[in-house]
Tab-separated table of C-alpha atoms in Angstrom:
chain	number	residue	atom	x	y	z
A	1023	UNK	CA	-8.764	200.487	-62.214
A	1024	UNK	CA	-8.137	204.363	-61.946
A	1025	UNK	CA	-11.265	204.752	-59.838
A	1026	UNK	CA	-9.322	202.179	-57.318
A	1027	UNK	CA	-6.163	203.676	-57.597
A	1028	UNK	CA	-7.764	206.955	-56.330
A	1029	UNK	CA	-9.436	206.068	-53.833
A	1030	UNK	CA	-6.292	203.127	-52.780
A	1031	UNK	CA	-3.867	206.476	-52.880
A	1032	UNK	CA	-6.294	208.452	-50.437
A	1033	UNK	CA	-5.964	205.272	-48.191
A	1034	UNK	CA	-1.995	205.314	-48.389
A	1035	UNK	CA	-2.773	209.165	-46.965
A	1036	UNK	CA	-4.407	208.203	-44.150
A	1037	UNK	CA	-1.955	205.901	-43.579
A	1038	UNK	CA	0.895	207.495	-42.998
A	1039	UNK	CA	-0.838	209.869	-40.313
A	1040	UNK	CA	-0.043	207.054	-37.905
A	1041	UNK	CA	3.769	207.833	-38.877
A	1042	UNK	CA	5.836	207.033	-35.885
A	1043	UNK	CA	2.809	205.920	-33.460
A	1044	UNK	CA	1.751	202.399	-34.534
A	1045	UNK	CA	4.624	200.607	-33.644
A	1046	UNK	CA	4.804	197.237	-33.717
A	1047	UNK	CA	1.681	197.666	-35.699
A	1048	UNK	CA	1.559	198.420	-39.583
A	1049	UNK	CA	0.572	201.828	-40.737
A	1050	UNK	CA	-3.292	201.577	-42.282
A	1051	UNK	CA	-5.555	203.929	-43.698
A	1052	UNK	CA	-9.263	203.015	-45.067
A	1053	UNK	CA	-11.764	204.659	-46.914
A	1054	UNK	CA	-15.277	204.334	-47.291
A	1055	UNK	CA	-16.853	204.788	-50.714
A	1056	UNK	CA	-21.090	204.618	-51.487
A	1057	UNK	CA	-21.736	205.464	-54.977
A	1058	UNK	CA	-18.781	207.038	-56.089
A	1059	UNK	CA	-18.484	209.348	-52.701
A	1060	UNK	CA	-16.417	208.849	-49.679
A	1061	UNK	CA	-18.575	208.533	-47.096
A	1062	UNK	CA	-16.072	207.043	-44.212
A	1063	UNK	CA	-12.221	207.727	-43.330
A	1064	UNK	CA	-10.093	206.289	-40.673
A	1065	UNK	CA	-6.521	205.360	-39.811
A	1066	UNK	CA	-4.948	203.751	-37.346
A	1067	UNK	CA	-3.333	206.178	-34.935
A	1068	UNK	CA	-1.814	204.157	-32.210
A	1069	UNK	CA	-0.988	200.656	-31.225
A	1070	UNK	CA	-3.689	199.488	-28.925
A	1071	UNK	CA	-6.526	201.483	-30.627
A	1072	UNK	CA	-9.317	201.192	-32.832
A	1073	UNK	CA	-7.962	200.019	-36.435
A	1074	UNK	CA	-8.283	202.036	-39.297
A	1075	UNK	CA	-11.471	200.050	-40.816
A	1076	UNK	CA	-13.329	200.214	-37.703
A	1077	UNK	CA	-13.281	203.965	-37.716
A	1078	UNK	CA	-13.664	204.523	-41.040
A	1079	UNK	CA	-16.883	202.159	-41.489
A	1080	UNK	CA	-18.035	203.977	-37.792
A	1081	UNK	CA	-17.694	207.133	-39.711
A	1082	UNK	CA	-20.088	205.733	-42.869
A	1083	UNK	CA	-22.535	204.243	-40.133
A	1084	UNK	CA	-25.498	203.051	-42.012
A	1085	UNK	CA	-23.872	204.556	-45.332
A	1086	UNK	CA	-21.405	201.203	-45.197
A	1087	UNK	CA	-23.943	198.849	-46.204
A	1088	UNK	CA	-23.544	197.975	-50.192
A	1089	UNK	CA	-20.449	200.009	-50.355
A	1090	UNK	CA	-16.602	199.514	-51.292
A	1091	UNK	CA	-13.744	199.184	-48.548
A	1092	UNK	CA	-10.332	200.481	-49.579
A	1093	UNK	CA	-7.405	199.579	-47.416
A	1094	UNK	CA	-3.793	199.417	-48.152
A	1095	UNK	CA	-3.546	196.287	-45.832
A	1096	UNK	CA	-5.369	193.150	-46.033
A	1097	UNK	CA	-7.953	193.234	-42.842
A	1098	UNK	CA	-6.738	191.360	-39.797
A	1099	UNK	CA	-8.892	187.820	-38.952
A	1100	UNK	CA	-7.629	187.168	-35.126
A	1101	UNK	CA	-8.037	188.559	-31.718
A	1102	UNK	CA	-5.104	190.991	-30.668
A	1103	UNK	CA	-5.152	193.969	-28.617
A	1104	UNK	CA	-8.273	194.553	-30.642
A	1105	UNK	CA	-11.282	191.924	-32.535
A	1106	UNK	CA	-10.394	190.812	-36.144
A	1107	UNK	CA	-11.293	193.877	-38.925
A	1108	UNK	CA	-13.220	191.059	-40.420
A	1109	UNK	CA	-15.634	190.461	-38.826
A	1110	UNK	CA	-16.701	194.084	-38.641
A	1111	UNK	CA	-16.518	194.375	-42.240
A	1112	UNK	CA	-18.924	191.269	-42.888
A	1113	UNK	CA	-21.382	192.973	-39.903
A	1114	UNK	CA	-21.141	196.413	-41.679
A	1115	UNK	CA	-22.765	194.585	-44.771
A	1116	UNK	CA	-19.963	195.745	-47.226
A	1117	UNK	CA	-20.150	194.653	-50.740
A	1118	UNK	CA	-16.675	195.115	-51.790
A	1119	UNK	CA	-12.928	195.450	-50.408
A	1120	UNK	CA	-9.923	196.371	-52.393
A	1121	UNK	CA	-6.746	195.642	-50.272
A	1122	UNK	CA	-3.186	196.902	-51.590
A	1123	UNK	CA	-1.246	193.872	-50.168
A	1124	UNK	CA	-1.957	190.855	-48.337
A	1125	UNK	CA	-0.714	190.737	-44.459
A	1126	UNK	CA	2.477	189.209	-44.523
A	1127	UNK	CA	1.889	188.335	-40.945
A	1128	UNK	CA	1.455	184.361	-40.017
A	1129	UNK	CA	-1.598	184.735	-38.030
A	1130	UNK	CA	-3.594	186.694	-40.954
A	1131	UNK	CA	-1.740	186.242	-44.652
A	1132	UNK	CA	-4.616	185.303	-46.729
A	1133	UNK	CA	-6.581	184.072	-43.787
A	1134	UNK	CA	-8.555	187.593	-43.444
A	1135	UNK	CA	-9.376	187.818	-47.173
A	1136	UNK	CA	-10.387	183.806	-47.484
A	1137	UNK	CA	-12.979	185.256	-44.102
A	1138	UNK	CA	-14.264	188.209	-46.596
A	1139	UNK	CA	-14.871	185.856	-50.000
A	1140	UNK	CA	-16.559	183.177	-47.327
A	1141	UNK	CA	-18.866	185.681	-46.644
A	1142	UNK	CA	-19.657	187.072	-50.160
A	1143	UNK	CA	-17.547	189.745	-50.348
A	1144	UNK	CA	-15.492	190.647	-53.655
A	1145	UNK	CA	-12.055	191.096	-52.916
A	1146	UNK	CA	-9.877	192.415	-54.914
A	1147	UNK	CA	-5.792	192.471	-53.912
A	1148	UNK	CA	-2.774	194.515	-55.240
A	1149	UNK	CA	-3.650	197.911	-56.122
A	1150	UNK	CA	-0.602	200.299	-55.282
A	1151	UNK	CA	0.802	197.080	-53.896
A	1152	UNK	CA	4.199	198.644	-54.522
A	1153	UNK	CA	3.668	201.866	-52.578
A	1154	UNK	CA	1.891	199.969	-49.736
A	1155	UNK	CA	4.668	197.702	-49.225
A	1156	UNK	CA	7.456	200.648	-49.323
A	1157	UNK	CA	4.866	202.361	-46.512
A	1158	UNK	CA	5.364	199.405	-44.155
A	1159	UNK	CA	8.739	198.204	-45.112
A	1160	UNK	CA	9.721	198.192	-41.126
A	1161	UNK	CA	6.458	196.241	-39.947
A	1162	UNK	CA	7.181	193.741	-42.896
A	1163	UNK	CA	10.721	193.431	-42.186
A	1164	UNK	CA	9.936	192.954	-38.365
A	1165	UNK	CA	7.028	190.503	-38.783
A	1166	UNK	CA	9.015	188.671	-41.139
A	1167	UNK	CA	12.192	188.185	-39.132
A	1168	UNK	CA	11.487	189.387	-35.962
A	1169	UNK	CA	14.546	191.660	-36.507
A	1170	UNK	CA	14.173	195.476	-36.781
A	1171	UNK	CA	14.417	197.301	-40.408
A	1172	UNK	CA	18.207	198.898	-40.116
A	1173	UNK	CA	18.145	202.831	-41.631
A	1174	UNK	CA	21.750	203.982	-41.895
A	1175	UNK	CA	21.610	208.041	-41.749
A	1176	UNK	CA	24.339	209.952	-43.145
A	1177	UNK	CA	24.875	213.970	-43.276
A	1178	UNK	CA	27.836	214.914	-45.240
A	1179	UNK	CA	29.649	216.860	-47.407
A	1180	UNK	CA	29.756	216.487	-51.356
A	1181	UNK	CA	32.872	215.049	-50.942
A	1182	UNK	CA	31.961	212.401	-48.664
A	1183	UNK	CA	33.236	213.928	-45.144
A	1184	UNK	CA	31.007	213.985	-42.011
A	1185	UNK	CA	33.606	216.025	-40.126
A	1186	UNK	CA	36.787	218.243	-40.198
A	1187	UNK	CA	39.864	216.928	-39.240
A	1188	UNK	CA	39.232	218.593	-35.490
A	1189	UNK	CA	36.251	216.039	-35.608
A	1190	UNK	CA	33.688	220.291	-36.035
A	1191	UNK	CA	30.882	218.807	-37.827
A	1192	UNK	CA	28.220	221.535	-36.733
A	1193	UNK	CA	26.351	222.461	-39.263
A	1194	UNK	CA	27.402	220.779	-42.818
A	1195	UNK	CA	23.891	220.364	-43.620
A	1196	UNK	CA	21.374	223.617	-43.295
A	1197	UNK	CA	18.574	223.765	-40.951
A	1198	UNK	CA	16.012	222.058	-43.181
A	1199	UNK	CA	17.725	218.940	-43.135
A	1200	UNK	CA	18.608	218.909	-39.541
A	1201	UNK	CA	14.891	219.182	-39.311
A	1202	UNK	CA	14.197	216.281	-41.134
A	1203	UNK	CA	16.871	214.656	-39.433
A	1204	UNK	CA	14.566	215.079	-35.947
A	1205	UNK	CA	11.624	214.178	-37.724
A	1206	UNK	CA	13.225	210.925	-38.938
A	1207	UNK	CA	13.968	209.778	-34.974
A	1208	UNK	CA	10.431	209.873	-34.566
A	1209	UNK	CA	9.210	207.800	-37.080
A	1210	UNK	CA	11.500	204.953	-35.677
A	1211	UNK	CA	11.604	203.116	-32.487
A	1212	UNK	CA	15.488	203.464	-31.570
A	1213	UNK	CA	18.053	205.271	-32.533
A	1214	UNK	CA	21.890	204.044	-32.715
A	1215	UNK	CA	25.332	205.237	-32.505
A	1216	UNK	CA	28.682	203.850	-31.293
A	1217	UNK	CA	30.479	205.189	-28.352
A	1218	UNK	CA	33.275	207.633	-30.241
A	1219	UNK	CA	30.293	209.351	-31.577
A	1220	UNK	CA	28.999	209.898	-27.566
A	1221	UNK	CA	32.900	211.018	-26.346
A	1222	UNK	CA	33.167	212.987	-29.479
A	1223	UNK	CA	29.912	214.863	-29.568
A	1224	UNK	CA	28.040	213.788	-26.228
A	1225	UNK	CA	24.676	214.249	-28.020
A	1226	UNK	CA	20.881	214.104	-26.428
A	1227	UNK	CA	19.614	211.885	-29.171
A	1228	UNK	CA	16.104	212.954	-28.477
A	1229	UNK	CA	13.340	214.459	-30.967
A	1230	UNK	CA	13.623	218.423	-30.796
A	1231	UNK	CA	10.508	219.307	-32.943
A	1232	UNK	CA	8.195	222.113	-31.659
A	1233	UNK	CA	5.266	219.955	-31.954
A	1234	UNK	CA	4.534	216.695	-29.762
A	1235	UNK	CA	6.890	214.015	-30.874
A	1236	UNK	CA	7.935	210.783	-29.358
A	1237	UNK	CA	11.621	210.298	-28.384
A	1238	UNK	CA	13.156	206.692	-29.885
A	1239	UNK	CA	14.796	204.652	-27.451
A	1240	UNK	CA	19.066	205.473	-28.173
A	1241	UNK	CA	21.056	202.547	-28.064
A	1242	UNK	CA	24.446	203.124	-27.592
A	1243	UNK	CA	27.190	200.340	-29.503
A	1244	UNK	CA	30.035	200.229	-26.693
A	1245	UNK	CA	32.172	197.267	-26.566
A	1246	UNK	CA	34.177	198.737	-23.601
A	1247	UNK	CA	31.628	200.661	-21.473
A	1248	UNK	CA	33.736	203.472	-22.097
A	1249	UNK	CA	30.518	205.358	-22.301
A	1250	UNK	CA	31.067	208.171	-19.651
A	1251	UNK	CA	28.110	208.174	-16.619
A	1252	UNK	CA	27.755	211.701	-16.890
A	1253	UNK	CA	26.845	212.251	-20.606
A	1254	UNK	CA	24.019	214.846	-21.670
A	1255	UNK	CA	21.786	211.558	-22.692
A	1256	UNK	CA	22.186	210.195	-19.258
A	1257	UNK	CA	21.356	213.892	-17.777
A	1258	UNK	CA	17.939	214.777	-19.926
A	1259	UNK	CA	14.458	213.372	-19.699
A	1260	UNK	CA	14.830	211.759	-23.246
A	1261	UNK	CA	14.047	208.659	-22.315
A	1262	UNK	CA	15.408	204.843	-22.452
A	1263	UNK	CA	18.745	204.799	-22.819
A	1264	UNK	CA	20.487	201.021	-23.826
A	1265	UNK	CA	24.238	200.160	-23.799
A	1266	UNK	CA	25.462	197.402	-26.062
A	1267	UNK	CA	28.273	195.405	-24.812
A	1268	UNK	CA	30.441	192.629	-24.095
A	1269	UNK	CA	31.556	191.042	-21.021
A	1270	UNK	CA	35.161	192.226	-21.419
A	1271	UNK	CA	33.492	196.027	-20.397
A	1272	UNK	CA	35.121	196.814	-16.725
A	1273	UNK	CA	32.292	195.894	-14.473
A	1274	UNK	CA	32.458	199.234	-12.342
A	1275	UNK	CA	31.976	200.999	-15.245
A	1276	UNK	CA	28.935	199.042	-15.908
A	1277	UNK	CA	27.083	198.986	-12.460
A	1278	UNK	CA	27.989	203.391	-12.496
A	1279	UNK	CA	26.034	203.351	-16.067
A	1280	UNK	CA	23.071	201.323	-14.417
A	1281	UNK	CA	22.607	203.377	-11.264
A	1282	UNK	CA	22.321	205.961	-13.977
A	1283	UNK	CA	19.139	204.312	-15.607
A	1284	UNK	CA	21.159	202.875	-17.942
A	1285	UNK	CA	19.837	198.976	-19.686
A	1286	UNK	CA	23.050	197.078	-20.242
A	1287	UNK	CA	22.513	194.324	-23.002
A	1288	UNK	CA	25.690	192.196	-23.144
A	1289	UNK	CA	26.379	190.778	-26.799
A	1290	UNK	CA	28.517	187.896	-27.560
A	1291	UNK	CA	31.417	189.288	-29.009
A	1292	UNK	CA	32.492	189.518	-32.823
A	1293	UNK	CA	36.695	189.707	-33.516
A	1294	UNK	CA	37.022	191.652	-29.510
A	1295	UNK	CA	33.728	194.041	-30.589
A	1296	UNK	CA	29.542	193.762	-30.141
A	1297	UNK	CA	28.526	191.441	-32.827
A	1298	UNK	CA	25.829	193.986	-34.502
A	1299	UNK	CA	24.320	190.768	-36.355
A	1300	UNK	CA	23.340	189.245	-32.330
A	1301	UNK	CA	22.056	192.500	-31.548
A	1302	UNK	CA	19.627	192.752	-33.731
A	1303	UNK	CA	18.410	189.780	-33.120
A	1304	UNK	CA	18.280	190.940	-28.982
A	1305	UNK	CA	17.062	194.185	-30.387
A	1306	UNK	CA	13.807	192.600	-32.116
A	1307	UNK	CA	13.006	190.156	-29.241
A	1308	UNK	CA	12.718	193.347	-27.392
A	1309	UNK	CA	10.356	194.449	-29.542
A	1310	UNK	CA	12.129	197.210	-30.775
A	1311	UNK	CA	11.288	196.914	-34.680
A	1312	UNK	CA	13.119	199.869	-36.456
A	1313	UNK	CA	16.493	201.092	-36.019
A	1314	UNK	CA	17.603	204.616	-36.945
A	1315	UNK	CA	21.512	204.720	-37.215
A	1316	UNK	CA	23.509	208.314	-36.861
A	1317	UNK	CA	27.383	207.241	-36.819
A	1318	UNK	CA	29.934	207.759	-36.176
A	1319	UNK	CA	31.686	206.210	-39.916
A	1320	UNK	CA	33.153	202.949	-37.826
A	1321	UNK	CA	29.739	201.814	-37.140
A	1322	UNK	CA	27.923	202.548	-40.106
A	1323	UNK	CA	30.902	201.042	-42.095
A	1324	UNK	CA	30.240	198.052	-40.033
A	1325	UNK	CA	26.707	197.064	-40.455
A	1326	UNK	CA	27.003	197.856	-44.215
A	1327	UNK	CA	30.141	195.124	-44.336
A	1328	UNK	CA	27.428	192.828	-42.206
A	1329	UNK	CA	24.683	193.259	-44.913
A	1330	UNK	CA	23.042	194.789	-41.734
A	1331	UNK	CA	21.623	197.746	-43.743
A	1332	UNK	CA	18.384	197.956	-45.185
A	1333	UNK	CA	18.149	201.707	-46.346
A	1334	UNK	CA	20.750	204.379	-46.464
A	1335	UNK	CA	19.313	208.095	-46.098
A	1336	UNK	CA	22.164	210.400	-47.304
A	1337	UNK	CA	21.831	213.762	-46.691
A	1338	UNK	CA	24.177	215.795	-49.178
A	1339	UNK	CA	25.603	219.207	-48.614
A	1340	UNK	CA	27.150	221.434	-51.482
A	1341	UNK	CA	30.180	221.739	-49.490
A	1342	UNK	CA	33.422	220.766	-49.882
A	1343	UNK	CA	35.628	219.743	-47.037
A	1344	UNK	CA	38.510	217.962	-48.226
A	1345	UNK	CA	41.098	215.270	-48.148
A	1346	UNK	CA	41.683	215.922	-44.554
A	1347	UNK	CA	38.076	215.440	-43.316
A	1348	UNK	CA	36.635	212.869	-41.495
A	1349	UNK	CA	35.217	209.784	-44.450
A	1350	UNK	CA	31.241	209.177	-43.575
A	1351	UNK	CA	31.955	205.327	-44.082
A	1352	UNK	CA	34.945	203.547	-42.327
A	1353	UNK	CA	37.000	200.676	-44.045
A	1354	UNK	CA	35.198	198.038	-45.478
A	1355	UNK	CA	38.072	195.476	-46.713
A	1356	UNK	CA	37.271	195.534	-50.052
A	1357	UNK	CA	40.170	194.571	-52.763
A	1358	UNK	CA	38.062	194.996	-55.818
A	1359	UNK	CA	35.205	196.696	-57.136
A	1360	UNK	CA	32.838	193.680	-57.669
A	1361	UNK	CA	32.996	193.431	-53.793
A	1362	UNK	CA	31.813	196.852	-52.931
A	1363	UNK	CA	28.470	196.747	-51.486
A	1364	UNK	CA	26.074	198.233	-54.189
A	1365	UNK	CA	23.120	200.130	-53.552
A	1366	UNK	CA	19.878	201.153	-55.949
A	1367	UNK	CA	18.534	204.611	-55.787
A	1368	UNK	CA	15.087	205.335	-54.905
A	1369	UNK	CA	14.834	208.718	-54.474
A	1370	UNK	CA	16.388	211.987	-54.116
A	1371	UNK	CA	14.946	215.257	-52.612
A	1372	UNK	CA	15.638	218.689	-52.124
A	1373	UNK	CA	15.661	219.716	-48.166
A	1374	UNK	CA	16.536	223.428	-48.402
A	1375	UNK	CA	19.874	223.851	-50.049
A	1376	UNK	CA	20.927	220.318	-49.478
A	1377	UNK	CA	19.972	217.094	-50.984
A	1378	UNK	CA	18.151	213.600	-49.682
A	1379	UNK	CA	18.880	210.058	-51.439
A	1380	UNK	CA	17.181	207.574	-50.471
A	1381	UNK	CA	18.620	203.624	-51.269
A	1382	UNK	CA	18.451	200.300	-50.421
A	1383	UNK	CA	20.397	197.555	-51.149
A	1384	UNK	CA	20.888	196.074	-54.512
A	1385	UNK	CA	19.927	192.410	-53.758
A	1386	UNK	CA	19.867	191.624	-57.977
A	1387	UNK	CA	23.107	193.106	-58.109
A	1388	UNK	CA	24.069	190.859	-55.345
A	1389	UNK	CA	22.680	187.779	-57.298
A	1390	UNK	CA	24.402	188.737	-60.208
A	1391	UNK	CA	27.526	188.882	-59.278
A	1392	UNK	CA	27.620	185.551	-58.228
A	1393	UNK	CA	27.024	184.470	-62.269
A	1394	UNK	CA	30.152	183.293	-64.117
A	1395	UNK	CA	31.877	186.783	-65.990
């Protein structure tokens, strides 16, 4: 069991090289092993191109005959943009794969390890299943639902305040974390705000990292179309730019934000506003399977009311700003404590001088509290 766990954690490495790049696809890593010794490594680094066992059994050529197959996903068995993994597996005369997880996805779950065993392969499933799963949370969540996984980002004080009073919020967190922060919007596929945060900040939205990053699509919540036709977004190179609306928005105001490049999706509204639940629903049957949200407080306080949330990232400043600052969650409409959405802890980080939890809704806690006392 160690000796898989080693060699199942060097897998999960590879992996997560494909960070932000194999979109719609799951993040995979493989490895190789003959005799104790890696002798083939691959990951998939791109939707659309070779899958991680295929290079890493190219890479152990001959060497791949008799030896073990670690993957943190269980090999595909159809035809997509590429042949099924299983196949070459059962050609490269392997005598063993260990797979953290099974595909959750309809056309493979179970179907590509049932291929393997047919062809007298060992299998063995559910080593690091944990980790694997928490790798591709979004591609399970997506595949699942065909709605994207919902990360709700926050950057506030210790006191809970994302802004002065005057609305200055520039910097509360150090450079570090603002970092991170741009490293975050390319890991997803789209990143969200609502319209006060465009009028009150008029940000670019894009990913500023020195190296080569992708840019997420930014998705703008705007019930209105009070978004204004010459904002920064709308002026920069940064990419696809979608407005979220209703069909109360003025329609001149909508045809100026389309000659501007600008995708209108109108959304049935919710109580006079977008109903967030609808567009995810649009969002994922565009294929857009992650969402990265950065405010303003009315929106995130919004999706977490909807149960729309599937991880809050908090970043934490050792600041203090005060009563008269700006809350980084909006009103929820909650009379007693047993109502307030709970969240479980999964992590927390130091980024420079600030801090990073990481937490995800607390679905026992959820269950429990419908029990009697």
């Amino acid at each position: 069991m160690e000796r898989d766990v080693f060699f199942m954690r060097r897998a999960l490495d590879l992996a997560k090289k494909g960070r932000g790049t194999t979109s719609p696809n799951p993040m995979v890593g493989a490895v190789v092993v003959k005799d104790g010794e890696i002798v083939g490594e691959g990951y998939h680094r791109k939707a659309g191109e070779p899958h991680a066992e295929v290079e890493a059994l190219a890479q152990a050529a001959e060497r791949a005959r008799g030896a073990e197959l670690y993957v943190n996903l269980e090999p595909c068995c159809h035809y997509g943009r590429t042949p099924p993994c299983a196949d070459t597996i059962i050609r490269a005369g392997v005598k063993r794969v260990v797979a953290a997880m099974a595909d959750p996805n309809p056309l493979v779950a179970g179907k590509g390890i049932k291929r393997l065993k047919e062809a007298g392969i060992e299998v063995v499933v559910g080593v690091l299943e944990e980790e694997a799963k928490k790798l591709n949370e979004v591609f399970i969540k997506y595949i699942i639902t065909g709605k994207p996984f919902v990360v709700a980002k926050i950057a506030q004080s210790f006191d809970g305040k994302i802004a002065m009073a005057s609305g200055e919020s520039r910097w509360i967190t150090g450079e570090p974390a603002r970092v991170k922060a741009h490293e975050l919007r390319s890991w997803y596929d789209a990143i969200m705000v609502g319209v006060g945060t465009v009028m009150a900040d008029d940000p670019l939205l894009t990913c500023r990292l020195p190296e080569k990053r992708k840019n997420p699509v930014r998705i703008v919540v705007d019930s209105g179309a009070r978004m204004p036709p010459d904002a920064r977004m709308l002026r920069c190179e940064g990419g696809r730019v979608i407005l979220a609306t209703t069909e109360r928005a003025d329609s001149e105001r909508v045809s100026a934000l389309k000659e501007r490049g600008v995708e209108v999706i109108k959304v049935p509204p919710a109580e006079g506003r977008v109903d967030l639940s609808r567009l995810m629903e649009i969002l994922g049957g565009m294929g857009i399977t992650s969402v990265l949200v950065e405010g303003g407080s009315t929106l995130t306080s919004s999706l977490i009311k909807g149960n729309l949330v599937d991880k809050l990232l908090v970043f934490v400043a050792p600041v203090v700003i005060g009563g008269e600052g700006i809350d980084s969650v909006g009103k929820l409409h909650v009379d007693r404590l047993s109502q307030a959405p709970r969240f479980k802890f999964h992590s927390i980080d130091a980024i420079g001088g600030d801090l990073l939890l990481e937490a995800y809704p607390d679905l026992k806690r959820e269950e429990d509290s419908c029990l009697p006392g």
